[in-house]
Amino acid sequence: MPQWNCACANCAAARKGKIEPETQSSIAISAHSGEFQSWWLINASPDLARQIERTPSLQPRSDPSRNSPIAGVLLTNADIDHALGLFLLRQQEKPLVVYATDETRVALEWLDRVLARFCGIEWRKINIDFQTLNGCMALRAIELPHSVAFQFRDDTSGRSALVAPAVSEVTRELSDASDASDVILFDGTFWSDHELATVRPDARSAREMNHLSISGGSLDFLRQSSARRKIYTHINNTNPILMPGTRERTQVEQAGIEIARDGLEIVL
Ligand SMILES: [Zn+2]
Ligand SMILES: [Zn+2]
Protein backbone atom coordinates (compact mmCIF):
# COMPACT_ATOMS: atom_id res chain seq x y z
CA MET A 1 0.00 0.00 0.00
CA PRO A 2 -0.32 2.20 -1.92
CA GLN A 3 -0.89 -0.06 -4.91
CA TRP A 4 0.35 1.67 -8.07
CA ASN A 5 -3.06 1.86 -9.79
CA CYS A 6 -5.33 2.18 -6.75
CA ALA A 7 -7.00 5.30 -5.39
CA CYS A 8 -8.98 3.65 -2.57
CA ALA A 9 -9.20 5.50 0.75
CA ASN A 10 -6.17 3.67 2.20
CA CYS A 11 -3.94 4.09 -0.86
CA ALA A 12 -4.86 7.80 -1.12
CA ALA A 13 -4.11 8.32 2.60
CA ALA A 14 -0.77 6.51 2.27
CA ARG A 15 0.19 8.76 -0.67
CA LYS A 16 -0.66 11.85 1.36
CA GLY A 17 1.44 10.61 4.28
CA LYS A 18 -1.62 10.26 6.53
CA ILE A 19 -0.98 6.56 7.15
CA GLU A 20 2.24 4.56 6.80
CA PRO A 21 2.80 2.89 3.41
CA GLU A 22 3.33 -0.88 3.62
CA THR A 23 5.37 -3.25 1.46
CA GLN A 24 3.94 -6.59 0.25
CA SER A 25 3.92 -9.25 2.90
CA SER A 26 6.93 -11.45 3.60
CA ILE A 27 8.03 -12.91 6.93
CA ALA A 28 11.51 -13.91 8.09
CA ILE A 29 11.95 -16.45 10.89
CA SER A 30 15.02 -17.51 12.81
CA ALA A 31 15.53 -19.98 15.64
CA HIS A 32 18.07 -18.21 17.78
CA SER A 33 19.97 -14.99 17.99
CA GLY A 34 23.70 -14.71 17.57
CA GLU A 35 26.29 -13.51 15.15
CA PHE A 36 25.78 -16.20 12.52
CA GLN A 37 22.04 -16.41 12.73
CA SER A 38 20.35 -17.80 9.61
CA TRP A 39 16.88 -16.85 8.47
CA TRP A 40 14.09 -18.49 6.47
CA LEU A 41 11.67 -16.43 4.46
CA ILE A 42 7.98 -17.30 4.44
CA ASN A 43 6.97 -16.21 0.96
CA ALA A 44 9.25 -13.95 -1.06
CA SER A 45 7.51 -10.69 -1.87
CA PRO A 46 8.24 -8.45 -4.87
CA ASP A 47 9.42 -5.87 -2.28
CA LEU A 48 12.03 -8.23 -0.85
CA ALA A 49 15.08 -6.15 -1.84
CA ARG A 50 13.68 -3.12 -0.01
CA GLN A 51 12.74 -5.24 3.00
CA ILE A 52 16.28 -6.65 3.25
CA GLU A 53 17.77 -3.15 3.13
CA ARG A 54 15.53 -2.09 6.02
CA THR A 55 16.39 -5.14 8.15
CA PRO A 56 20.06 -5.28 9.21
CA SER A 57 19.86 -8.92 10.36
CA LEU A 58 18.95 -10.00 6.79
CA GLN A 59 21.92 -8.21 5.24
CA PRO A 60 25.27 -9.81 4.28
CA ARG A 61 28.16 -9.84 6.70
CA SER A 62 31.23 -7.86 5.68
CA ASP A 63 33.35 -10.92 4.90
CA PRO A 64 33.32 -12.69 2.46
CA SER A 65 32.09 -9.98 0.13
CA ARG A 66 29.18 -12.09 -1.19
CA ASN A 67 27.04 -13.89 1.40
CA SER A 68 23.58 -13.88 2.94
CA PRO A 69 22.03 -14.99 6.22
CA ILE A 70 18.92 -16.06 4.23
CA ALA A 71 18.99 -19.88 4.17
CA GLY A 72 15.97 -20.35 1.92
CA VAL A 73 12.30 -19.74 1.27
CA LEU A 74 9.10 -21.49 2.38
CA LEU A 75 6.15 -21.01 0.04
CA THR A 76 2.54 -21.20 1.17
CA ASN A 77 1.31 -21.35 -2.45
CA ALA A 78 2.24 -20.22 -5.96
CA ASP A 79 0.77 -16.70 -5.82
CA ILE A 80 2.84 -14.27 -7.84
CA ASP A 81 3.16 -11.92 -4.84
CA HIS A 82 4.75 -14.78 -2.87
CA ALA A 83 7.10 -15.96 -5.61
CA LEU A 84 8.43 -12.87 -7.41
CA GLY A 85 10.97 -12.26 -4.65
CA LEU A 86 12.71 -15.50 -5.66
CA PHE A 87 13.96 -13.66 -8.77
CA LEU A 88 15.61 -11.10 -6.53
CA LEU A 89 17.68 -13.83 -4.86
CA ARG A 90 19.03 -15.16 -8.18
CA GLN A 91 22.62 -13.86 -7.86
CA GLN A 92 23.73 -16.40 -5.31
CA GLU A 93 26.12 -19.20 -6.26
CA LYS A 94 24.44 -22.16 -4.60
CA PRO A 95 20.94 -23.19 -5.68
CA LEU A 96 18.18 -21.43 -3.78
CA VAL A 97 16.53 -23.77 -1.25
CA VAL A 98 12.73 -23.60 -1.56
CA TYR A 99 10.25 -25.66 0.46
CA ALA A 100 6.91 -26.09 -1.27
CA THR A 101 4.18 -28.62 -2.03
CA ASP A 102 4.24 -30.51 -5.34
CA GLU A 103 1.24 -28.45 -6.45
CA THR A 104 3.11 -25.18 -5.87
CA ARG A 105 6.24 -26.50 -7.53
CA VAL A 106 4.31 -27.50 -10.66
CA ALA A 107 2.55 -24.12 -10.79
CA LEU A 108 5.95 -22.36 -10.59
CA GLU A 109 7.57 -24.41 -13.33
CA TRP A 110 7.97 -21.22 -15.42
CA LEU A 111 9.96 -19.60 -12.62
CA ASP A 112 12.03 -22.74 -12.13
CA ARG A 113 13.03 -22.56 -15.82
CA VAL A 114 14.05 -18.89 -15.61
CA LEU A 115 16.06 -19.34 -12.41
CA ALA A 116 17.83 -22.39 -13.87
CA ARG A 117 19.90 -19.90 -15.90
CA PHE A 118 21.06 -18.28 -12.65
CA CYS A 119 21.43 -20.07 -9.31
CA GLY A 120 18.67 -22.63 -9.87
CA ILE A 121 16.24 -23.89 -7.24
CA GLU A 122 16.77 -26.83 -4.89
CA TRP A 123 13.18 -27.86 -4.20
CA ARG A 124 12.40 -29.53 -0.89
CA LYS A 125 9.19 -31.21 0.15
CA ILE A 126 7.36 -30.13 3.26
CA ASN A 127 5.98 -32.75 5.60
CA ILE A 128 2.82 -32.71 7.64
CA ASP A 129 4.96 -34.00 10.53
CA PHE A 130 7.61 -31.85 12.16
CA GLN A 131 10.98 -31.88 10.41
CA THR A 132 14.11 -30.07 11.54
CA LEU A 133 14.69 -26.90 9.59
CA ASN A 134 18.08 -26.07 11.01
CA GLY A 135 19.52 -26.60 14.42
CA CYS A 136 16.84 -25.92 16.99
CA MET A 137 13.79 -25.11 14.87
CA ALA A 138 11.28 -27.59 13.46
CA LEU A 139 8.71 -27.03 10.74
CA ARG A 140 5.55 -28.76 9.60
CA ALA A 141 2.94 -27.95 6.98
CA ILE A 142 -0.79 -27.86 7.52
CA GLU A 143 -2.52 -28.61 4.25
CA LEU A 144 -5.35 -26.28 3.27
CA PRO A 145 -7.38 -26.06 0.07
CA HIS A 146 -5.04 -24.27 -2.44
CA SER A 147 -2.27 -23.50 0.09
CA VAL A 148 -0.45 -24.59 3.22
CA ALA A 149 0.07 -22.98 6.60
CA PHE A 150 3.28 -23.53 8.57
CA GLN A 151 3.77 -24.40 12.20
CA PHE A 152 7.22 -23.71 13.66
CA ARG A 153 8.49 -25.14 16.91
CA ASP A 154 11.43 -23.68 18.77
CA ASP A 155 13.04 -26.81 20.21
CA THR A 156 14.84 -24.83 22.92
CA SER A 157 11.75 -23.22 24.44
CA GLY A 158 9.13 -25.66 23.12
CA ARG A 159 7.03 -22.72 21.92
CA SER A 160 5.19 -22.77 18.60
CA ALA A 161 4.13 -20.25 16.01
CA LEU A 162 1.45 -20.77 13.38
CA VAL A 163 1.93 -18.79 10.17
CA ALA A 164 -1.13 -18.91 7.92
CA PRO A 165 -1.13 -15.99 5.46
CA ALA A 166 -3.33 -17.68 2.81
CA VAL A 167 -6.39 -19.34 4.29
CA SER A 168 -9.58 -20.20 2.42
CA GLU A 169 -11.22 -22.05 5.29
CA VAL A 170 -10.50 -23.04 8.88
CA THR A 171 -10.04 -26.79 8.68
CA ARG A 172 -9.90 -29.14 11.66
CA GLU A 173 -6.11 -29.43 11.25
CA LEU A 174 -5.67 -25.66 11.21
CA SER A 175 -7.86 -25.26 14.25
CA ASP A 176 -5.89 -27.94 16.14
CA ALA A 177 -2.59 -26.30 15.16
CA SER A 178 -3.80 -22.92 16.38
CA ASP A 179 -4.81 -24.45 19.73
CA ALA A 180 -1.22 -25.64 20.09
CA SER A 181 0.45 -22.33 19.13
CA ASP A 182 1.70 -19.46 21.27
CA VAL A 183 1.69 -16.98 18.41
CA ILE A 184 -0.56 -16.93 15.34
CA LEU A 185 0.00 -14.88 12.19
CA PHE A 186 -3.20 -15.18 10.18
CA ASP A 187 -4.58 -14.22 6.77
CA GLY A 188 -6.08 -10.73 7.05
CA THR A 189 -6.35 -10.08 3.32
CA PHE A 190 -9.96 -8.87 3.19
CA TRP A 191 -12.37 -7.51 5.76
CA SER A 192 -15.44 -8.59 3.80
CA ASP A 193 -16.19 -11.03 1.03
CA HIS A 194 -17.11 -8.31 -1.50
CA GLU A 195 -14.49 -5.74 -0.54
CA LEU A 196 -12.78 -5.59 -3.93
CA ALA A 197 -16.06 -4.87 -5.73
CA THR A 198 -16.01 -1.37 -4.20
CA VAL A 199 -12.90 -0.49 -6.23
CA ARG A 200 -13.44 -2.79 -9.23
CA PRO A 201 -17.05 -3.76 -9.95
CA ASP A 202 -16.18 -7.02 -11.72
CA ALA A 203 -13.71 -8.15 -9.03
CA ARG A 204 -13.89 -11.66 -7.63
CA SER A 205 -15.03 -12.15 -4.07
CA ALA A 206 -12.59 -12.96 -1.26
CA ARG A 207 -13.89 -16.53 -1.25
CA GLU A 208 -13.34 -16.86 -5.00
CA MET A 209 -9.74 -15.72 -4.42
CA ASN A 210 -9.32 -18.39 -1.70
CA HIS A 211 -9.28 -15.96 1.21
CA LEU A 212 -11.50 -16.29 4.25
CA SER A 213 -12.66 -12.76 5.09
CA ILE A 214 -12.19 -11.32 8.59
CA SER A 215 -15.83 -10.31 9.09
CA GLY A 216 -18.00 -13.40 9.34
CA GLY A 217 -14.87 -15.58 9.15
CA SER A 218 -11.54 -15.39 10.91
CA LEU A 219 -12.47 -12.72 13.48
CA ASP A 220 -14.62 -15.09 15.54
CA PHE A 221 -12.11 -17.90 15.12
CA LEU A 222 -9.19 -15.82 16.38
CA ARG A 223 -11.20 -14.15 19.14
CA GLN A 224 -11.69 -17.59 20.71
CA SER A 225 -8.05 -18.61 20.36
CA SER A 226 -5.97 -18.72 23.53
CA ALA A 227 -2.69 -17.88 21.76
CA ARG A 228 -0.60 -15.24 23.52
CA ARG A 229 -0.41 -13.09 20.38
CA LYS A 230 -2.73 -13.12 17.37
CA ILE A 231 -1.75 -10.98 14.43
CA TYR A 232 -3.36 -10.27 11.05
CA THR A 233 -0.85 -10.30 8.19
CA HIS A 234 -1.04 -10.27 4.36
CA ILE A 235 -3.55 -7.40 4.48
CA ASN A 236 -4.83 -6.07 1.17
CA ASN A 237 -4.56 -2.32 0.54
CA THR A 238 -8.37 -2.01 0.41
CA ASN A 239 -8.88 -3.45 3.91
CA PRO A 240 -10.42 -0.87 6.30
CA ILE A 241 -8.44 -2.30 9.26
CA LEU A 242 -5.38 -0.51 7.84
CA MET A 243 -6.99 2.86 8.67
CA PRO A 244 -6.76 3.94 12.32
CA GLY A 245 -10.10 4.74 13.90
CA THR A 246 -12.35 2.74 11.60
CA ARG A 247 -15.15 0.65 13.07
CA GLU A 248 -13.53 -2.44 11.51
CA ARG A 249 -10.11 -1.79 13.05
CA THR A 250 -11.71 -1.21 16.44
CA GLN A 251 -13.48 -4.57 16.23
CA VAL A 252 -10.17 -6.30 15.51
CA GLU A 253 -8.42 -4.52 18.37
CA GLN A 254 -11.26 -5.32 20.78
CA ALA A 255 -10.92 -8.99 19.85
CA GLY A 256 -7.31 -8.84 21.08
CA ILE A 257 -5.84 -9.17 17.58
CA GLU A 258 -2.90 -7.08 16.36
CA ILE A 259 -2.42 -5.72 12.85
CA ALA A 260 0.96 -6.43 11.28
CA ARG A 261 3.02 -3.64 9.80
CA ASP A 262 6.39 -3.39 8.09
CA GLY A 263 9.25 -4.15 10.46
CA LEU A 264 7.11 -5.81 13.16
CA GLU A 265 9.29 -8.10 15.29
CA ILE A 266 7.85 -10.95 17.31
CA VAL A 267 9.74 -12.91 19.96
CA LEU A 268 8.29 -16.35 20.49
ZN1 LIG B 1 -5.91 0.79 -2.64
ZN1 LIG C 1 -0.46 -13.09 -1.24
PDB file of C-alpha atoms in Angstrom, residues 2-210:
ATOM      1  CA  PRO A   2      -0.318   2.203  -1.920  1.00  0.00           C
ATOM      2  CA  GLN A   3      -0.893  -0.064  -4.910  1.00  0.00           C
ATOM      3  CA  TRP A   4       0.347   1.670  -8.071  1.00  0.00           C
ATOM      4  CA  ASN A   5      -3.065   1.859  -9.788  1.00  0.00           C
ATOM      5  CA  CYS A   6      -5.328   2.177  -6.749  1.00  0.00           C
ATOM      6  CA  ALA A   7      -7.004   5.302  -5.386  1.00  0.00           C
ATOM      7  CA  CYS A   8      -8.977   3.649  -2.573  1.00  0.00           C
ATOM      8  CA  ALA A   9      -9.198   5.504   0.748  1.00  0.00           C
ATOM      9  CA  ASN A  10      -6.173   3.665   2.198  1.00  0.00           C
ATOM     10  CA  CYS A  11      -3.937   4.095  -0.858  1.00  0.00           C
ATOM     11  CA  ALA A  12      -4.856   7.798  -1.115  1.00  0.00           C
ATOM     12  CA  ALA A  13      -4.111   8.315   2.599  1.00  0.00           C
ATOM     13  CA  ALA A  14      -0.767   6.507   2.266  1.00  0.00           C
ATOM     14  CA  ARG A  15       0.190   8.760  -0.668  1.00  0.00           C
ATOM     15  CA  LYS A  16      -0.657  11.848   1.361  1.00  0.00           C
ATOM     16  CA  GLY A  17       1.441  10.613   4.284  1.00  0.00           C
ATOM     17  CA  LYS A  18      -1.622  10.257   6.529  1.00  0.00           C
ATOM     18  CA  ILE A  19      -0.979   6.556   7.146  1.00  0.00           C
ATOM     19  CA  GLU A  20       2.235   4.561   6.798  1.00  0.00           C
ATOM     20  CA  PRO A  21       2.804   2.893   3.412  1.00  0.00           C
ATOM     21  CA  GLU A  22       3.334  -0.884   3.624  1.00  0.00           C
ATOM     22  CA  THR A  23       5.371  -3.253   1.458  1.00  0.00           C
ATOM     23  CA  GLN A  24       3.939  -6.587   0.245  1.00  0.00           C
ATOM     24  CA  SER A  25       3.916  -9.250   2.901  1.00  0.00           C
ATOM     25  CA  SER A  26       6.932 -11.452   3.599  1.00  0.00           C
ATOM     26  CA  ILE A  27       8.035 -12.908   6.934  1.00  0.00           C
ATOM     27  CA  ALA A  28      11.515 -13.912   8.090  1.00  0.00           C
ATOM     28  CA  ILE A  29      11.946 -16.452  10.886  1.00  0.00           C
ATOM     29  CA  SER A  30      15.016 -17.512  12.810  1.00  0.00           C
ATOM     30  CA  ALA A  31      15.532 -19.976  15.639  1.00  0.00           C
ATOM     31  CA  HIS A  32      18.073 -18.214  17.778  1.00  0.00           C
ATOM     32  CA  SER A  33      19.974 -14.987  17.987  1.00  0.00           C
ATOM     33  CA  GLY A  34      23.704 -14.708  17.571  1.00  0.00           C
ATOM     34  CA  GLU A  35      26.289 -13.511  15.153  1.00  0.00           C
ATOM     35  CA  PHE A  36      25.775 -16.203  12.521  1.00  0.00           C
ATOM     36  CA  GLN A  37      22.042 -16.409  12.732  1.00  0.00           C
ATOM     37  CA  SER A  38      20.354 -17.803   9.612  1.00  0.00           C
ATOM     38  CA  TRP A  39      16.877 -16.851   8.472  1.00  0.00           C
ATOM     39  CA  TRP A  40      14.089 -18.490   6.475  1.00  0.00           C
ATOM     40  CA  LEU A  41      11.667 -16.431   4.462  1.00  0.00           C
ATOM     41  CA  ILE A  42       7.983 -17.305   4.441  1.00  0.00           C
ATOM     42  CA  ASN A  43       6.970 -16.208   0.964  1.00  0.00           C
ATOM     43  CA  ALA A  44       9.253 -13.953  -1.058  1.00  0.00           C
ATOM     44  CA  SER A  45       7.512 -10.688  -1.871  1.00  0.00           C
ATOM     45  CA  PRO A  46       8.244  -8.446  -4.873  1.00  0.00           C
ATOM     46  CA  ASP A  47       9.421  -5.871  -2.283  1.00  0.00           C
ATOM     47  CA  LEU A  48      12.029  -8.226  -0.851  1.00  0.00           C
ATOM     48  CA  ALA A  49      15.079  -6.147  -1.836  1.00  0.00           C
ATOM     49  CA  ARG A  50      13.677  -3.120  -0.006  1.00  0.00           C
ATOM     50  CA  GLN A  51      12.738  -5.244   2.997  1.00  0.00           C
ATOM     51  CA  ILE A  52      16.278  -6.654   3.254  1.00  0.00           C
ATOM     52  CA  GLU A  53      17.772  -3.153   3.134  1.00  0.00           C
ATOM     53  CA  ARG A  54      15.527  -2.086   6.017  1.00  0.00           C
ATOM     54  CA  THR A  55      16.385  -5.135   8.145  1.00  0.00           C
ATOM     55  CA  PRO A  56      20.063  -5.275   9.214  1.00  0.00           C
ATOM     56  CA  SER A  57      19.859  -8.919  10.357  1.00  0.00           C
ATOM     57  CA  LEU A  58      18.947  -9.998   6.785  1.00  0.00           C
ATOM     58  CA  GLN A  59      21.922  -8.215   5.236  1.00  0.00           C
ATOM     59  CA  PRO A  60      25.267  -9.807   4.280  1.00  0.00           C
ATOM     60  CA  ARG A  61      28.159  -9.839   6.695  1.00  0.00           C
ATOM     61  CA  SER A  62      31.232  -7.857   5.685  1.00  0.00           C
ATOM     62  CA  ASP A  63      33.345 -10.920   4.896  1.00  0.00           C
ATOM     63  CA  PRO A  64      33.317 -12.687   2.463  1.00  0.00           C
ATOM     64  CA  SER A  65      32.085  -9.979   0.127  1.00  0.00           C
ATOM     65  CA  ARG A  66      29.176 -12.092  -1.192  1.00  0.00           C
ATOM     66  CA  ASN A  67      27.042 -13.886   1.398  1.00  0.00           C
ATOM     67  CA  SER A  68      23.584 -13.879   2.938  1.00  0.00           C
ATOM     68  CA  PRO A  69      22.033 -14.985   6.216  1.00  0.00           C
ATOM     69  CA  ILE A  70      18.925 -16.062   4.229  1.00  0.00           C
ATOM     70  CA  ALA A  71      18.988 -19.879   4.174  1.00  0.00           C
ATOM     71  CA  GLY A  72      15.975 -20.348   1.917  1.00  0.00           C
ATOM     72  CA  VAL A  73      12.300 -19.736   1.271  1.00  0.00           C
ATOM     73  CA  LEU A  74       9.098 -21.493   2.378  1.00  0.00           C
ATOM     74  CA  LEU A  75       6.147 -21.006   0.036  1.00  0.00           C
ATOM     75  CA  THR A  76       2.537 -21.196   1.170  1.00  0.00           C
ATOM     76  CA  ASN A  77       1.314 -21.349  -2.450  1.00  0.00           C
ATOM     77  CA  ALA A  78       2.235 -20.224  -5.962  1.00  0.00           C
ATOM     78  CA  ASP A  79       0.766 -16.701  -5.817  1.00  0.00           C
ATOM     79  CA  ILE A  80       2.835 -14.271  -7.835  1.00  0.00           C
ATOM     80  CA  ASP A  81       3.156 -11.921  -4.839  1.00  0.00           C
ATOM     81  CA  HIS A  82       4.754 -14.783  -2.874  1.00  0.00           C
ATOM     82  CA  ALA A  83       7.104 -15.960  -5.614  1.00  0.00           C
ATOM     83  CA  LEU A  84       8.433 -12.871  -7.412  1.00  0.00           C
ATOM     84  CA  GLY A  85      10.966 -12.265  -4.649  1.00  0.00           C
ATOM     85  CA  LEU A  86      12.706 -15.501  -5.660  1.00  0.00           C
ATOM     86  CA  PHE A  87      13.958 -13.662  -8.769  1.00  0.00           C
ATOM     87  CA  LEU A  88      15.606 -11.097  -6.526  1.00  0.00           C
ATOM     88  CA  LEU A  89      17.682 -13.827  -4.864  1.00  0.00           C
ATOM     89  CA  ARG A  90      19.030 -15.158  -8.179  1.00  0.00           C
ATOM     90  CA  GLN A  91      22.620 -13.860  -7.861  1.00  0.00           C
ATOM     91  CA  GLN A  92      23.729 -16.405  -5.310  1.00  0.00           C
ATOM     92  CA  GLU A  93      26.125 -19.204  -6.263  1.00  0.00           C
ATOM     93  CA  LYS A  94      24.435 -22.161  -4.599  1.00  0.00           C
ATOM     94  CA  PRO A  95      20.936 -23.193  -5.683  1.00  0.00           C
ATOM     95  CA  LEU A  96      18.178 -21.431  -3.777  1.00  0.00           C
ATOM     96  CA  VAL A  97      16.526 -23.773  -1.250  1.00  0.00           C
ATOM     97  CA  VAL A  98      12.728 -23.595  -1.558  1.00  0.00           C
ATOM     98  CA  TYR A  99      10.254 -25.657   0.464  1.00  0.00           C
ATOM     99  CA  ALA A 100       6.907 -26.090  -1.273  1.00  0.00           C
ATOM    100  CA  THR A 101       4.180 -28.618  -2.032  1.00  0.00           C
ATOM    101  CA  ASP A 102       4.237 -30.510  -5.338  1.00  0.00           C
ATOM    102  CA  GLU A 103       1.237 -28.447  -6.445  1.00  0.00           C
ATOM    103  CA  THR A 104       3.109 -25.176  -5.868  1.00  0.00           C
ATOM    104  CA  ARG A 105       6.244 -26.503  -7.532  1.00  0.00           C
ATOM    105  CA  VAL A 106       4.314 -27.503 -10.657  1.00  0.00           C
ATOM    106  CA  ALA A 107       2.551 -24.120 -10.790  1.00  0.00           C
ATOM    107  CA  LEU A 108       5.949 -22.363 -10.589  1.00  0.00           C
ATOM    108  CA  GLU A 109       7.567 -24.413 -13.333  1.00  0.00           C
ATOM    109  CA  TRP A 110       7.969 -21.221 -15.416  1.00  0.00           C
ATOM    110  CA  LEU A 111       9.960 -19.595 -12.619  1.00  0.00           C
ATOM    111  CA  ASP A 112      12.026 -22.737 -12.133  1.00  0.00           C
ATOM    112  CA  ARG A 113      13.030 -22.559 -15.821  1.00  0.00           C
ATOM    113  CA  VAL A 114      14.053 -18.888 -15.607  1.00  0.00           C
ATOM    114  CA  LEU A 115      16.063 -19.342 -12.408  1.00  0.00           C
ATOM    115  CA  ALA A 116      17.833 -22.394 -13.866  1.00  0.00           C
ATOM    116  CA  ARG A 117      19.901 -19.904 -15.897  1.00  0.00           C
ATOM    117  CA  PHE A 118      21.060 -18.277 -12.648  1.00  0.00           C
ATOM    118  CA  CYS A 119      21.430 -20.071  -9.307  1.00  0.00           C
ATOM    119  CA  GLY A 120      18.666 -22.629  -9.869  1.00  0.00           C
ATOM    120  CA  ILE A 121      16.238 -23.893  -7.243  1.00  0.00           C
ATOM    121  CA  GLU A 122      16.770 -26.826  -4.890  1.00  0.00           C
ATOM    122  CA  TRP A 123      13.176 -27.860  -4.203  1.00  0.00           C
ATOM    123  CA  ARG A 124      12.397 -29.527  -0.893  1.00  0.00           C
ATOM    124  CA  LYS A 125       9.188 -31.205   0.147  1.00  0.00           C
ATOM    125  CA  ILE A 126       7.363 -30.128   3.257  1.00  0.00           C
ATOM    126  CA  ASN A 127       5.976 -32.751   5.604  1.00  0.00           C
ATOM    127  CA  ILE A 128       2.819 -32.705   7.643  1.00  0.00           C
ATOM    128  CA  ASP A 129       4.961 -33.998  10.533  1.00  0.00           C
ATOM    129  CA  PHE A 130       7.611 -31.848  12.163  1.00  0.00           C
ATOM    130  CA  GLN A 131      10.981 -31.876  10.410  1.00  0.00           C
ATOM    131  CA  THR A 132      14.112 -30.069  11.542  1.00  0.00           C
ATOM    132  CA  LEU A 133      14.686 -26.901   9.586  1.00  0.00           C
ATOM    133  CA  ASN A 134      18.083 -26.074  11.007  1.00  0.00           C
ATOM    134  CA  GLY A 135      19.516 -26.603  14.425  1.00  0.00           C
ATOM    135  CA  CYS A 136      16.844 -25.915  16.991  1.00  0.00           C
ATOM    136  CA  MET A 137      13.790 -25.107  14.874  1.00  0.00           C
ATOM    137  CA  ALA A 138      11.282 -27.594  13.460  1.00  0.00           C
ATOM    138  CA  LEU A 139       8.706 -27.035  10.740  1.00  0.00           C
ATOM    139  CA  ARG A 140       5.548 -28.758   9.600  1.00  0.00           C
ATOM    140  CA  ALA A 141       2.940 -27.949   6.979  1.00  0.00           C
ATOM    141  CA  ILE A 142      -0.794 -27.861   7.522  1.00  0.00           C
ATOM    142  CA  GLU A 143      -2.518 -28.610   4.246  1.00  0.00           C
ATOM    143  CA  LEU A 144      -5.346 -26.285   3.270  1.00  0.00           C
ATOM    144  CA  PRO A 145      -7.377 -26.060   0.072  1.00  0.00           C
ATOM    145  CA  HIS A 146      -5.039 -24.270  -2.438  1.00  0.00           C
ATOM    146  CA  SER A 147      -2.273 -23.499   0.094  1.00  0.00           C
ATOM    147  CA  VAL A 148      -0.452 -24.594   3.219  1.00  0.00           C
ATOM    148  CA  ALA A 149       0.074 -22.984   6.598  1.00  0.00           C
ATOM    149  CA  PHE A 150       3.281 -23.528   8.566  1.00  0.00           C
ATOM    150  CA  GLN A 151       3.772 -24.402  12.196  1.00  0.00           C
ATOM    151  CA  PHE A 152       7.215 -23.714  13.662  1.00  0.00           C
ATOM    152  CA  ARG A 153       8.494 -25.140  16.907  1.00  0.00           C
ATOM    153  CA  ASP A 154      11.431 -23.684  18.775  1.00  0.00           C
ATOM    154  CA  ASP A 155      13.042 -26.810  20.208  1.00  0.00           C
ATOM    155  CA  THR A 156      14.836 -24.830  22.916  1.00  0.00           C
ATOM    156  CA  SER A 157      11.751 -23.216  24.444  1.00  0.00           C
ATOM    157  CA  GLY A 158       9.131 -25.664  23.117  1.00  0.00           C
ATOM    158  CA  ARG A 159       7.033 -22.721  21.918  1.00  0.00           C
ATOM    159  CA  SER A 160       5.186 -22.772  18.603  1.00  0.00           C
ATOM    160  CA  ALA A 161       4.133 -20.248  16.010  1.00  0.00           C
ATOM    161  CA  LEU A 162       1.449 -20.767  13.376  1.00  0.00           C
ATOM    162  CA  VAL A 163       1.925 -18.791  10.171  1.00  0.00           C
ATOM    163  CA  ALA A 164      -1.132 -18.908   7.923  1.00  0.00           C
ATOM    164  CA  PRO A 165      -1.126 -15.991   5.464  1.00  0.00           C
ATOM    165  CA  ALA A 166      -3.328 -17.676   2.814  1.00  0.00           C
ATOM    166  CA  VAL A 167      -6.394 -19.344   4.293  1.00  0.00           C
ATOM    167  CA  SER A 168      -9.580 -20.205   2.418  1.00  0.00           C
ATOM    168  CA  GLU A 169     -11.221 -22.045   5.292  1.00  0.00           C
ATOM    169  CA  VAL A 170     -10.495 -23.038   8.878  1.00  0.00           C
ATOM    170  CA  THR A 171     -10.042 -26.791   8.680  1.00  0.00           C
ATOM    171  CA  ARG A 172      -9.899 -29.138  11.658  1.00  0.00           C
ATOM    172  CA  GLU A 173      -6.106 -29.430  11.249  1.00  0.00           C
ATOM    173  CA  LEU A 174      -5.668 -25.656  11.211  1.00  0.00           C
ATOM    174  CA  SER A 175      -7.861 -25.258  14.255  1.00  0.00           C
ATOM    175  CA  ASP A 176      -5.886 -27.939  16.137  1.00  0.00           C
ATOM    176  CA  ALA A 177      -2.592 -26.296  15.164  1.00  0.00           C
ATOM    177  CA  SER A 178      -3.796 -22.919  16.380  1.00  0.00           C
ATOM    178  CA  ASP A 179      -4.808 -24.446  19.730  1.00  0.00           C
ATOM    179  CA  ALA A 180      -1.215 -25.643  20.090  1.00  0.00           C
ATOM    180  CA  SER A 181       0.446 -22.333  19.127  1.00  0.00           C
ATOM    181  CA  ASP A 182       1.695 -19.459  21.271  1.00  0.00           C
ATOM    182  CA  VAL A 183       1.695 -16.982  18.409  1.00  0.00           C
ATOM    183  CA  ILE A 184      -0.561 -16.931  15.337  1.00  0.00           C
ATOM    184  CA  LEU A 185      -0.005 -14.882  12.187  1.00  0.00           C
ATOM    185  CA  PHE A 186      -3.201 -15.178  10.177  1.00  0.00           C
ATOM    186  CA  ASP A 187      -4.583 -14.216   6.766  1.00  0.00           C
ATOM    187  CA  GLY A 188      -6.081 -10.727   7.054  1.00  0.00           C
ATOM    188  CA  THR A 189      -6.351 -10.079   3.315  1.00  0.00           C
ATOM    189  CA  PHE A 190      -9.960  -8.872   3.192  1.00  0.00           C
ATOM    190  CA  TRP A 191     -12.366  -7.510   5.759  1.00  0.00           C
ATOM    191  CA  SER A 192     -15.439  -8.595   3.803  1.00  0.00           C
ATOM    192  CA  ASP A 193     -16.194 -11.034   1.034  1.00  0.00           C
ATOM    193  CA  HIS A 194     -17.111  -8.314  -1.504  1.00  0.00           C
ATOM    194  CA  GLU A 195     -14.491  -5.744  -0.536  1.00  0.00           C
ATOM    195  CA  LEU A 196     -12.776  -5.594  -3.932  1.00  0.00           C
ATOM    196  CA  ALA A 197     -16.055  -4.870  -5.729  1.00  0.00           C
ATOM    197  CA  THR A 198     -16.010  -1.373  -4.197  1.00  0.00           C
ATOM    198  CA  VAL A 199     -12.896  -0.494  -6.233  1.00  0.00           C
ATOM    199  CA  ARG A 200     -13.437  -2.793  -9.231  1.00  0.00           C
ATOM    200  CA  PRO A 201     -17.051  -3.760  -9.946  1.00  0.00           C
ATOM    201  CA  ASP A 202     -16.178  -7.019 -11.719  1.00  0.00           C
ATOM    202  CA  ALA A 203     -13.711  -8.145  -9.032  1.00  0.00           C
ATOM    203  CA  ARG A 204     -13.886 -11.664  -7.630  1.00  0.00           C
ATOM    204  CA  SER A 205     -15.030 -12.150  -4.066  1.00  0.00           C
ATOM    205  CA  ALA A 206     -12.594 -12.957  -1.264  1.00  0.00           C
ATOM    206  CA  ARG A 207     -13.890 -16.526  -1.245  1.00  0.00           C
ATOM    207  CA  GLU A 208     -13.344 -16.856  -4.999  1.00  0.00           C
ATOM    208  CA  MET A 209      -9.742 -15.724  -4.416  1.00  0.00           C
ATOM    209  CA  ASN A 210      -9.318 -18.390  -1.702  1.00  0.00           C
TER     210      ASN A 210
END
